[in-house]
PDB file of C-alpha atoms in Angstrom:
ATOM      1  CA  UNK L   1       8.336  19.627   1.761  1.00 82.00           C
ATOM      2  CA  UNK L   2       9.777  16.411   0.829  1.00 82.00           C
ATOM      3  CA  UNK L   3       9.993  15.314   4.717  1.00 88.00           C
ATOM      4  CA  UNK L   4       6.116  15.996   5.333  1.00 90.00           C
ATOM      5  CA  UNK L   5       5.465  14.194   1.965  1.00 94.00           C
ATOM      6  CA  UNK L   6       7.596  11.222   3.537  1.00 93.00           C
ATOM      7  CA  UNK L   7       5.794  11.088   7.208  1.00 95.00           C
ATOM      8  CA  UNK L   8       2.330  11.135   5.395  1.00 96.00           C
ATOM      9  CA  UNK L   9       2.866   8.659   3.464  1.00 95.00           C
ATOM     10  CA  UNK L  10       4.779   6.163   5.851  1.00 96.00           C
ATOM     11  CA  UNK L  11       1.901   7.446   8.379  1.00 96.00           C
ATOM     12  CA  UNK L  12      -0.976   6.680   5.467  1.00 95.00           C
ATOM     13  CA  UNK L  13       0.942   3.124   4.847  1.00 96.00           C
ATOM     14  CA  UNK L  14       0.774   2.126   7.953  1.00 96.00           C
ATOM     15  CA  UNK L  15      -2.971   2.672   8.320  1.00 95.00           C
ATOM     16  CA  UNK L  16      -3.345   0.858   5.317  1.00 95.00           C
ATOM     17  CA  UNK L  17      -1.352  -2.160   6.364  1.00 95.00           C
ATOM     18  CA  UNK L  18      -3.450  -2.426   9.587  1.00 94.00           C
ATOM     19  CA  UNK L  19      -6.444  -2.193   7.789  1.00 94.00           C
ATOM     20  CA  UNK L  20      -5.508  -4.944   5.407  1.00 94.00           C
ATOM     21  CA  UNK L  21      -5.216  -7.029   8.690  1.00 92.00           C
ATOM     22  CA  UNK L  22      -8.649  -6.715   9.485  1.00 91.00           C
ATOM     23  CA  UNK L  23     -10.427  -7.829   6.062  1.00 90.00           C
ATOM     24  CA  UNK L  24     -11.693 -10.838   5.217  1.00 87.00           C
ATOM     25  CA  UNK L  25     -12.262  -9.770   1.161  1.00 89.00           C
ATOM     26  CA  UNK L  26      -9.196  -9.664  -1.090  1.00 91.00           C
ATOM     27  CA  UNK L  27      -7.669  -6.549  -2.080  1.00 94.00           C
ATOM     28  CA  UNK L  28      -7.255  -6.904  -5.935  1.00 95.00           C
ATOM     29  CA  UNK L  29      -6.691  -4.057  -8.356  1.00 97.00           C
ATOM     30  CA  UNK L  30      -6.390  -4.564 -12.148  1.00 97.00           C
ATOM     31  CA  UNK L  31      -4.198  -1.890 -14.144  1.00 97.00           C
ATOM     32  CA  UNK L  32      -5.704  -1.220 -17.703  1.00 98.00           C
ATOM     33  CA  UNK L  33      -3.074   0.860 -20.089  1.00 97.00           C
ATOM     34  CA  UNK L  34      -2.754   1.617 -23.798  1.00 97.00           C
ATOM     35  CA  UNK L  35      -0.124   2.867 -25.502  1.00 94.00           C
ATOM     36  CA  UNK L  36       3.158   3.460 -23.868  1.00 88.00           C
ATOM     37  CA  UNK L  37       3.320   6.688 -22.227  1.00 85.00           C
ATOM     38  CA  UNK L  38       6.512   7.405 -20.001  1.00 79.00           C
ATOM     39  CA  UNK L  39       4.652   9.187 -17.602  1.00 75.00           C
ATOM     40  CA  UNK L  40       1.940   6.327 -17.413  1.00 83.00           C
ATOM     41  CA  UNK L  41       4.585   3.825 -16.948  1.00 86.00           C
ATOM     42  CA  UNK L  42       6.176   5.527 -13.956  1.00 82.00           C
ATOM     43  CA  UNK L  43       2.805   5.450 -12.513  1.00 85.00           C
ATOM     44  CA  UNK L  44       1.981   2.018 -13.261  1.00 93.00           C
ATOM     45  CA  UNK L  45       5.229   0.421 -12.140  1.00 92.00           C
ATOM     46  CA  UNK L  46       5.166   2.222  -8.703  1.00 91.00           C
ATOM     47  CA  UNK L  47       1.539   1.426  -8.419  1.00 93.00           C
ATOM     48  CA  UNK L  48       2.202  -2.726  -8.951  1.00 95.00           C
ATOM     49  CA  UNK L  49       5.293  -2.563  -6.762  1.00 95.00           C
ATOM     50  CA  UNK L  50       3.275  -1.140  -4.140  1.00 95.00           C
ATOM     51  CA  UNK L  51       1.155  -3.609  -4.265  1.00 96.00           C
ATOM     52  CA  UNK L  52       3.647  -6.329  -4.758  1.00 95.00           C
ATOM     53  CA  UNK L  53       5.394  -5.545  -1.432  1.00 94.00           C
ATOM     54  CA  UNK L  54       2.271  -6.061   0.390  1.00 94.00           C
ATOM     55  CA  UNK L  55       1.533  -9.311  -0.806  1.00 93.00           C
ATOM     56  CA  UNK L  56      -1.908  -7.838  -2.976  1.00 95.00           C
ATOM     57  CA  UNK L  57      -3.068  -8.790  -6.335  1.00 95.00           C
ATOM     58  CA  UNK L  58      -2.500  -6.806  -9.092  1.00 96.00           C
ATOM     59  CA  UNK L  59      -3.596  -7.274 -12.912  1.00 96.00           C
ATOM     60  CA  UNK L  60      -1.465  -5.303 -15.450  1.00 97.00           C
ATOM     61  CA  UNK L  61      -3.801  -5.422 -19.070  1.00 97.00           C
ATOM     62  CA  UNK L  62      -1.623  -4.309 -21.680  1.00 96.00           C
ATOM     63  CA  UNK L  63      -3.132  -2.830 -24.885  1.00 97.00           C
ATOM     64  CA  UNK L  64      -1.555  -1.673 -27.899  1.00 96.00           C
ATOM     65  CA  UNK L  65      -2.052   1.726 -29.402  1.00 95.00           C
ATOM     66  CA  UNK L  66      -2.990   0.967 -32.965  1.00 95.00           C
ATOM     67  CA  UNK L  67      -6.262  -1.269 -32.977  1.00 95.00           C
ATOM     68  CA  UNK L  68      -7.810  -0.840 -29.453  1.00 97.00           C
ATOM     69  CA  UNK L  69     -11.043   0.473 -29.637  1.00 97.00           C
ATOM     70  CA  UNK L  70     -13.471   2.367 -27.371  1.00 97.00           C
ATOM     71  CA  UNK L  71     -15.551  -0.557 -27.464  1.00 97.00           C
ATOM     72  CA  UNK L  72     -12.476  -3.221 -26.038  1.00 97.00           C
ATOM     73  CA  UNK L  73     -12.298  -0.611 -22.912  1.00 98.00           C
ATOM     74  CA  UNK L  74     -15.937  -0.397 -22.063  1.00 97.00           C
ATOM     75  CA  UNK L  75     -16.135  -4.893 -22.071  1.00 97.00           C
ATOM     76  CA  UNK L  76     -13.265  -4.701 -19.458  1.00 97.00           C
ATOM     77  CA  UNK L  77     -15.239  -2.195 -17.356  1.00 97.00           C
ATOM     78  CA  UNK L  78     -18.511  -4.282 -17.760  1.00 96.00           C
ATOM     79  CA  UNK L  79     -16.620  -7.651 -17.045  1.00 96.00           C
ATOM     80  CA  UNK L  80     -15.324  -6.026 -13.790  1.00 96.00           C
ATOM     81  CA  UNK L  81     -15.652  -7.728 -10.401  1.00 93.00           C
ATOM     82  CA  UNK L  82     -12.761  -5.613  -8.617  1.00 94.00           C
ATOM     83  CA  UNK L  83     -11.774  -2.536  -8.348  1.00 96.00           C
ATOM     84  CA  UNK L  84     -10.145  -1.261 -12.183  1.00 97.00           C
ATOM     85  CA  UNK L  85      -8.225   1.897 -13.361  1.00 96.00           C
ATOM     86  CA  UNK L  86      -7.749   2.804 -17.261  1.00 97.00           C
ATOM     87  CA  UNK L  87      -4.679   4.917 -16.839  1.00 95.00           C
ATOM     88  CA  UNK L  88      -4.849   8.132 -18.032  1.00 91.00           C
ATOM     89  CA  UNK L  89      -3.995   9.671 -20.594  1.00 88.00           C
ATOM     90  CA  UNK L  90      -5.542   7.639 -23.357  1.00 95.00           C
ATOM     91  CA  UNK L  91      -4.474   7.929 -26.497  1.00 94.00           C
ATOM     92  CA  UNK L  92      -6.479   8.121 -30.040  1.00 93.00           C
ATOM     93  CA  UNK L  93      -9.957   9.919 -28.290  1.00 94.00           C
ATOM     94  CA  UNK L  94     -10.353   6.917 -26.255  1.00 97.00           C
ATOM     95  CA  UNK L  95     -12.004   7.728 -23.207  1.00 96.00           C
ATOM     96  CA  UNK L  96     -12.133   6.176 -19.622  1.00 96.00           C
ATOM     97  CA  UNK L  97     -15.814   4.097 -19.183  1.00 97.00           C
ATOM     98  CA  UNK L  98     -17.902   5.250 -16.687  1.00 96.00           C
ATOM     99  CA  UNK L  99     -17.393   2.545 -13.759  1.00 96.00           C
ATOM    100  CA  UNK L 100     -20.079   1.467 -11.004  1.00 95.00           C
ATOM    101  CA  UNK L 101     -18.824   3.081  -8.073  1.00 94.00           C
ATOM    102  CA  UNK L 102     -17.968  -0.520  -6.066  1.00 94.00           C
ATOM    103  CA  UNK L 103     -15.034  -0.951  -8.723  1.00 96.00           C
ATOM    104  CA  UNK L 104     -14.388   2.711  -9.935  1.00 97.00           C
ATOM    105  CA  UNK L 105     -11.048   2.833  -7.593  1.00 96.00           C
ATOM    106  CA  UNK L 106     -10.217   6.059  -9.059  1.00 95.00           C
ATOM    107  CA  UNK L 107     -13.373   7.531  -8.377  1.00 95.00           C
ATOM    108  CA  UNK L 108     -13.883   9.214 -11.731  1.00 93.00           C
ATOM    109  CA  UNK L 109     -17.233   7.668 -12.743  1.00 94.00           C
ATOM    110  CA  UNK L 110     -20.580  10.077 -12.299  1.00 95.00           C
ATOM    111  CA  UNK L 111     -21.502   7.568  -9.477  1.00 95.00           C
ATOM    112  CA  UNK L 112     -18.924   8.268  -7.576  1.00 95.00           C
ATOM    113  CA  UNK L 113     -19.034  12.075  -8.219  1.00 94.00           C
ATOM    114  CA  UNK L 114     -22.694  12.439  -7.853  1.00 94.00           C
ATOM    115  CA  UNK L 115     -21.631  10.670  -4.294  1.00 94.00           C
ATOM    116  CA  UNK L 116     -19.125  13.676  -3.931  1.00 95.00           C
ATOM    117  CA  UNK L 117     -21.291  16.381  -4.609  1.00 94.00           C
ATOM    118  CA  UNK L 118     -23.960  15.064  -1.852  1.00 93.00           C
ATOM    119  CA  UNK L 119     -21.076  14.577   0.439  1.00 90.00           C
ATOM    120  CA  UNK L 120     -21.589  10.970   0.496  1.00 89.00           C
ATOM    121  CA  UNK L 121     -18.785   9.347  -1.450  1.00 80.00           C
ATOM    122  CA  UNK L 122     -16.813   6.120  -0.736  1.00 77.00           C
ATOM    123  CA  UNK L 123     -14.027   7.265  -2.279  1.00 91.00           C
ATOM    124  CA  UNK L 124     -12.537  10.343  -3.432  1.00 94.00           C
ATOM    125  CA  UNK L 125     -10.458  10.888  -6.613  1.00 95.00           C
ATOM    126  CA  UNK L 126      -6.435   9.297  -5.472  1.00 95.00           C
ATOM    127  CA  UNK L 127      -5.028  12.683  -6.315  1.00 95.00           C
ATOM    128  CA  UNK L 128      -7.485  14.869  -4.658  1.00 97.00           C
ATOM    129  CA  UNK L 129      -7.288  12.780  -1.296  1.00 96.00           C
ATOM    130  CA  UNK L 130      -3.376  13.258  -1.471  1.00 97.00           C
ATOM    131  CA  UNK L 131      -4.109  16.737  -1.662  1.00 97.00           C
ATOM    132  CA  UNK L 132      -6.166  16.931   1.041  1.00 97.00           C
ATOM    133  CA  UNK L 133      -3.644  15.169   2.836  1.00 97.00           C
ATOM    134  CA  UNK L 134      -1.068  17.808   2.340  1.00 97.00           C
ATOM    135  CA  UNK L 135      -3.518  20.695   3.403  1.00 97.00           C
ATOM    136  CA  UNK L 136      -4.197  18.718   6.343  1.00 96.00           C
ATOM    137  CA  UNK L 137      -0.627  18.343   7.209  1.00 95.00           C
ATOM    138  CA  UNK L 138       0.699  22.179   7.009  1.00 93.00           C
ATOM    139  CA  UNK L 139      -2.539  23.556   7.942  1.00 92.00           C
ATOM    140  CA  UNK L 140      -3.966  21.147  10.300  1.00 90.00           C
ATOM    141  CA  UNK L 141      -6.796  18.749   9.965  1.00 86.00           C
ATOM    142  CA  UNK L 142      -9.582  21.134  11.715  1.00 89.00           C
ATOM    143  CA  UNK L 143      -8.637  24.359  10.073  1.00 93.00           C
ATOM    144  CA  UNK L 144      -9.898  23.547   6.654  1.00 96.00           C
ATOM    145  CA  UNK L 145     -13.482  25.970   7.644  1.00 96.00           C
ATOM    146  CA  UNK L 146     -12.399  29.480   6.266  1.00 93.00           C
ATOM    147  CA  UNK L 147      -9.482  28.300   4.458  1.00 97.00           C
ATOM    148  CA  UNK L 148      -8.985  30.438   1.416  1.00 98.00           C
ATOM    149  CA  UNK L 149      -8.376  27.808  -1.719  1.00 98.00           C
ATOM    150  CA  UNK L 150      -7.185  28.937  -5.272  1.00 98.00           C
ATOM    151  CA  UNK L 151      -7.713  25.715  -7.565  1.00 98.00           C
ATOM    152  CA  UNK L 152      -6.347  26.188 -11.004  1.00 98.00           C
ATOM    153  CA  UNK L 153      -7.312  23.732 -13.073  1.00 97.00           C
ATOM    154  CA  UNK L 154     -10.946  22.504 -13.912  1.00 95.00           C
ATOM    155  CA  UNK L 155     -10.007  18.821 -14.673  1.00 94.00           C
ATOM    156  CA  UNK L 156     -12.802  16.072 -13.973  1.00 92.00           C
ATOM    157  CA  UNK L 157     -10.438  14.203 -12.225  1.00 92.00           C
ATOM    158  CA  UNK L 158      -8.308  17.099 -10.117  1.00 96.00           C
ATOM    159  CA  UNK L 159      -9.633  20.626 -10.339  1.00 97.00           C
ATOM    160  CA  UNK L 160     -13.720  19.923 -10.417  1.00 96.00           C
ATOM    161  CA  UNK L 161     -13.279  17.476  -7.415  1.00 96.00           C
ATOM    162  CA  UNK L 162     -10.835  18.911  -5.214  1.00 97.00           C
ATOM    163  CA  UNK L 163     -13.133  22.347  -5.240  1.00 97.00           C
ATOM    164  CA  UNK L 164     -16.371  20.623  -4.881  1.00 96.00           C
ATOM    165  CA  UNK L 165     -14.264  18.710  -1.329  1.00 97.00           C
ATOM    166  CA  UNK L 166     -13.011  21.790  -0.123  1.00 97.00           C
ATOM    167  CA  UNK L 167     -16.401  23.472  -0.412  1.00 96.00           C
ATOM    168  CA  UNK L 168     -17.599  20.334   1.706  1.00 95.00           C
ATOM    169  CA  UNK L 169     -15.208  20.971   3.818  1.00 96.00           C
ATOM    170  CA  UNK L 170     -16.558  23.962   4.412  1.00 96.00           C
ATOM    171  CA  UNK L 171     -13.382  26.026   2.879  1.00 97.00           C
ATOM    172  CA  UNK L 172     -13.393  29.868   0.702  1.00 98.00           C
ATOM    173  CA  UNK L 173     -12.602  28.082  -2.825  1.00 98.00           C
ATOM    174  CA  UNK L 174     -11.644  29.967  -5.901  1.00 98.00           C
ATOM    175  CA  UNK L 175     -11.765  28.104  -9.189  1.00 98.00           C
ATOM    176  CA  UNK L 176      -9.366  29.319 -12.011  1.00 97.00           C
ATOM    177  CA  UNK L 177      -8.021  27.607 -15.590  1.00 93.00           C
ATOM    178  CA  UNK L 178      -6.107  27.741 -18.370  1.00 89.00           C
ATOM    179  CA  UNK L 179      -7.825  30.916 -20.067  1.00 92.00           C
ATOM    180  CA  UNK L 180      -8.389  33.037 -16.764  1.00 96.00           C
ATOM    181  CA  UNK L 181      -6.466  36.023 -16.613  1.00 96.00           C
ATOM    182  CA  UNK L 182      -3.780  34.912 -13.964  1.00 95.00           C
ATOM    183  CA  UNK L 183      -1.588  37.474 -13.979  1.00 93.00           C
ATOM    184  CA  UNK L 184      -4.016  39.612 -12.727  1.00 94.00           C
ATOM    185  CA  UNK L 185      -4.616  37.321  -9.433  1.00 96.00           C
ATOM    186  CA  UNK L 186      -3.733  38.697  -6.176  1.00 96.00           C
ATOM    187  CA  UNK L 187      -2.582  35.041  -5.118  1.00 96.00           C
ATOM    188  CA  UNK L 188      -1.197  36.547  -1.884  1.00 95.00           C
ATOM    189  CA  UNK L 189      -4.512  36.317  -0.332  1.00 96.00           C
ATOM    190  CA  UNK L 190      -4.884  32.599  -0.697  1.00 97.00           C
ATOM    191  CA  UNK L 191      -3.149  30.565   1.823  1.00 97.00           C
ATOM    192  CA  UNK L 192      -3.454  27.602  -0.263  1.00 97.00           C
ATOM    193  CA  UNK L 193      -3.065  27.079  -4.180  1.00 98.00           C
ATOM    194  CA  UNK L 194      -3.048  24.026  -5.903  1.00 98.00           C
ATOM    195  CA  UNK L 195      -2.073  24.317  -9.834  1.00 97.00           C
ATOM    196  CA  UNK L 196      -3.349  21.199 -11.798  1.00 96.00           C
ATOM    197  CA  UNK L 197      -3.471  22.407 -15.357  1.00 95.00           C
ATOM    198  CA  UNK L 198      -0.833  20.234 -16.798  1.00 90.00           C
ATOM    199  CA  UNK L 199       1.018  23.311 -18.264  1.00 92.00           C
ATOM    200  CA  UNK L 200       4.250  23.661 -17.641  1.00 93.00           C
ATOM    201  CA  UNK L 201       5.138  27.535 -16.453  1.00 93.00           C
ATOM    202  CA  UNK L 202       1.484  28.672 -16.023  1.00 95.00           C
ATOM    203  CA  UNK L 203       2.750  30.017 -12.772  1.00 95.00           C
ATOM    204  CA  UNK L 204       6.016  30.490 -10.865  1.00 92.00           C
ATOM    205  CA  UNK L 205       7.555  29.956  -8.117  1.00 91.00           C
ATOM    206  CA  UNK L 206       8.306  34.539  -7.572  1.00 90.00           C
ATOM    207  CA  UNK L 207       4.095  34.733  -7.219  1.00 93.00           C
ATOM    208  CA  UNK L 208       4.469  33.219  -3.963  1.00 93.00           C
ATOM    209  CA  UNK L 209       5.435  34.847  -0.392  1.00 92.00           C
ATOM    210  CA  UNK L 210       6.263  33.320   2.736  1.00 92.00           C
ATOM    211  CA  UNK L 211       3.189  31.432   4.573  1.00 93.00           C
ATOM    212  CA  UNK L 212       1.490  30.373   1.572  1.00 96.00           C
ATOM    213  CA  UNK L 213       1.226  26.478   0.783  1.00 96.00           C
ATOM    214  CA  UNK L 214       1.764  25.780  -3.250  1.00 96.00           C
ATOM    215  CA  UNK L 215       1.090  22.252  -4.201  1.00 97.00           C
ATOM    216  CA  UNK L 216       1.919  21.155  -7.410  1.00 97.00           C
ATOM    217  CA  UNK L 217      -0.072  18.530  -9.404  1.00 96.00           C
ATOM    218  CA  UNK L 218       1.214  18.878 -13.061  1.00 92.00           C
ATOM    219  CA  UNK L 219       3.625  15.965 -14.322  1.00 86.00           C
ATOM    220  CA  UNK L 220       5.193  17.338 -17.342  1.00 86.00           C
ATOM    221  CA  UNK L 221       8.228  16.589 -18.978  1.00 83.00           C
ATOM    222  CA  UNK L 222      10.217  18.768 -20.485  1.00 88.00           C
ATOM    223  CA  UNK L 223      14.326  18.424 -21.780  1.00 87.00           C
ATOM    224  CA  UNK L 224      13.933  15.303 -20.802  1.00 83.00           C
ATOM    225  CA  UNK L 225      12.904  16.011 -16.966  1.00 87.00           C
ATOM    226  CA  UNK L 226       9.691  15.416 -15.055  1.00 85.00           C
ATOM    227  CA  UNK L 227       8.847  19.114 -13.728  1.00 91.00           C
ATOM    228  CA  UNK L 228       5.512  20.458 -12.363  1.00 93.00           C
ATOM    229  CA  UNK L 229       3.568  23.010 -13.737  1.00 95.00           C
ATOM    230  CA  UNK L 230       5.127  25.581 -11.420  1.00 94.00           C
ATOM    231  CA  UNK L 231       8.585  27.264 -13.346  1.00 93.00           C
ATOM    232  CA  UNK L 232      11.066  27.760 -11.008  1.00 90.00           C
ATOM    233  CA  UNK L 233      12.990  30.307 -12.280  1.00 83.00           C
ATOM    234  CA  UNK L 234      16.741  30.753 -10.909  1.00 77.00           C
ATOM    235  CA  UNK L 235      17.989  32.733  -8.290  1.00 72.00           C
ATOM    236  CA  UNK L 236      14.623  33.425  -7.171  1.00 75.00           C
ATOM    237  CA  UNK L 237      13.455  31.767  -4.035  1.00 77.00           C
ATOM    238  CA  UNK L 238      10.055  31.842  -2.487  1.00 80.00           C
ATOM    239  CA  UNK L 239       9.569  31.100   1.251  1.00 81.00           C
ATOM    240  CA  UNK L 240       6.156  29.523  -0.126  1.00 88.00           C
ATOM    241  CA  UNK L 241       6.051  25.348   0.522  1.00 93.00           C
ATOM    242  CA  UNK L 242       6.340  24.600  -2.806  1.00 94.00           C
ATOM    243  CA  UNK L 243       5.618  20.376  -3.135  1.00 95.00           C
ATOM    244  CA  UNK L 244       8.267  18.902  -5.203  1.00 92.00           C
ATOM    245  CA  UNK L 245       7.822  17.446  -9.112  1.00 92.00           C
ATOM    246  CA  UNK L 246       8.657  14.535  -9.222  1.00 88.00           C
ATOM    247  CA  UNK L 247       8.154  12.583  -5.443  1.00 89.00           C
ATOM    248  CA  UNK L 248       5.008  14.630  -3.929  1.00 93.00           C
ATOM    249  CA  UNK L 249       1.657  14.991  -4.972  1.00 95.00           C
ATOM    250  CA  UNK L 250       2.094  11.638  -7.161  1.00 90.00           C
ATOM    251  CA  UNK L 251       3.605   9.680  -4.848  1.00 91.00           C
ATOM    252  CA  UNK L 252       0.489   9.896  -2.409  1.00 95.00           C
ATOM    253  CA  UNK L 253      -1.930   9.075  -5.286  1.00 94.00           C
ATOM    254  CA  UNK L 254      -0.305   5.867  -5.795  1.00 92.00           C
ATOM    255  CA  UNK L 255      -0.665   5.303  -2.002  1.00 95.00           C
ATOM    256  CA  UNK L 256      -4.551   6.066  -2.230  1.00 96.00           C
ATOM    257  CA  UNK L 257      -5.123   3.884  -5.338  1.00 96.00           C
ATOM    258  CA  UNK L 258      -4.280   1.166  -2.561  1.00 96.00           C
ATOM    259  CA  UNK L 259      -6.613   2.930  -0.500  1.00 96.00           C
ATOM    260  CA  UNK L 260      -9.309   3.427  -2.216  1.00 96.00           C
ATOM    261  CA  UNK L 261      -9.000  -0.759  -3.681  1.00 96.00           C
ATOM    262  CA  UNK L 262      -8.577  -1.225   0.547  1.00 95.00           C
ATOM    263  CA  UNK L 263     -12.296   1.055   1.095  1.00 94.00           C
ATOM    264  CA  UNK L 264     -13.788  -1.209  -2.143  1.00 94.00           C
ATOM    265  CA  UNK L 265     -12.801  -4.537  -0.471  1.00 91.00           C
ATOM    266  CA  UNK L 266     -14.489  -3.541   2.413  1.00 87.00           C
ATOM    267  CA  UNK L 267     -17.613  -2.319   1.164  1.00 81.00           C
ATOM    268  CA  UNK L 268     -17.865  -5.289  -0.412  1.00 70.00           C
ATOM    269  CA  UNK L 269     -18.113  -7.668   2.542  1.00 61.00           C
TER     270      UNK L 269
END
């Protein structure tokens, strides 16, 4: 999997860099983070580099655990004039404001997914395009009608989303979480499941048979290792395509953060 995860995204990249071409806006993106998450600070860093290699502006606000308030979050998203992300996950039951769509580059705002649900969105979550990409790629772009979809996970930002595209896309979409009964499943009938629960183990890699494309969102870490939410238990191998934890799923999110500031530069003209 990780050579179709390269080719998309050196395919994707060079869309993006001929788009780039043809604007006459700026591309600018600022970063907001609090706290110092590992996990966020992977994220962030490849997300600035990205856009440092291609000559693009982007803001890095720094806030500090103790002492930031809902209410210092909510004046950055008011004072907005580009595209913004608060990086989840925030800590202390701070939550992400609910952006305009013309700067909500993540898409998470209820403009944005009211725009979803009528099939009329600019932009589409960054993680839930990458998926899409990856279902595109094994399974072809035209073939999503009839595709049978498990989605486990009901996330506002990754499970709620992804199922509500699918269904656009005219796809058979089954919606599970963290308290359905998922051992008894049949997963074999699904050609494609997508875990995005954020708990490591949920499923593993011996549910799987040959055929069947797994894609991993979960970014967990645990002994010290970034792993999926998919165990892969030893000496058992599935002939599934199981994307890989760390360098798939996540790296073609950051991609479509640049994307989806690219779409929000143009709209803007």
């Amino acid at each position: 999997m990780k050579s179709v995860i390269n080719t998309i995204y050196e395919s994707k990249l060079a869309e993006l860099k001929d788009k780039i071409e043809t604007l006459s806006t700026p591309v600018q993106l600022t970063i907001v983070t609090v706290g110092e998450d590992p996990a966020s600070k992977v994220y962030v860093r490849n997300k600035i580099r990205l856009f440092d290699e291609l000559g693009l502006e982007c803001h890095h606000i720094v806030l500090a655990e103790e002492g930031t308030t809902q209410s210092d979050l909510d004046v950055l998203a008011e004072k907005a004039e580009h595209p913004i992300l608060f990086q989840l996950p925030l800590p202390n039951g701070l939550i992400a404001p609910d952006l305009p769509a013309a700067v909500d580059v993540d898409g998470f705002g209820s403009e944005a997914l009211g725009q979803l649900v009528l099939g009329q969105n600019a932009v589409l979550p960054c993680t839930v395009q990458a998926t899409i990409d990856i279902i595109s790629a094994h399974c072809g772009e035209y073939n999503f009608p009839g595709l049978k979809v498990a989605v486990v996970g009901r996330s506002n930002i990754v499970g709620k989303p992804l199922a509500i595209e699918l269904i656009n896309r005219q796809s058979t979409v089954a919606s599970f979480n963290s308290r359905s009964d998922l051992v008894a499943v049949d997963w074999n009938k699904y050609d494609v499941i997508v875990v995005a629960t954020g708990a490591h183990g949920i499923l593993d890699n011996s549910q799987f048979i040959e055929g069947q494309l797994i894609i991993d969102v979960g970014i967990n870490r645990v002994d010290g290792k970034l792993v999926g939410d998919i165990k892969h238990h030893d000496g058992i191998f599935s002939e599934a395509a199981i994307t890989p934890v760390p360098g798939g799923v996540g790296r073609l999110t950051c991609l479509h953060v640049l994307g989806n500031a690219i779409k929000l530069a143009d709209y803007s003209r």
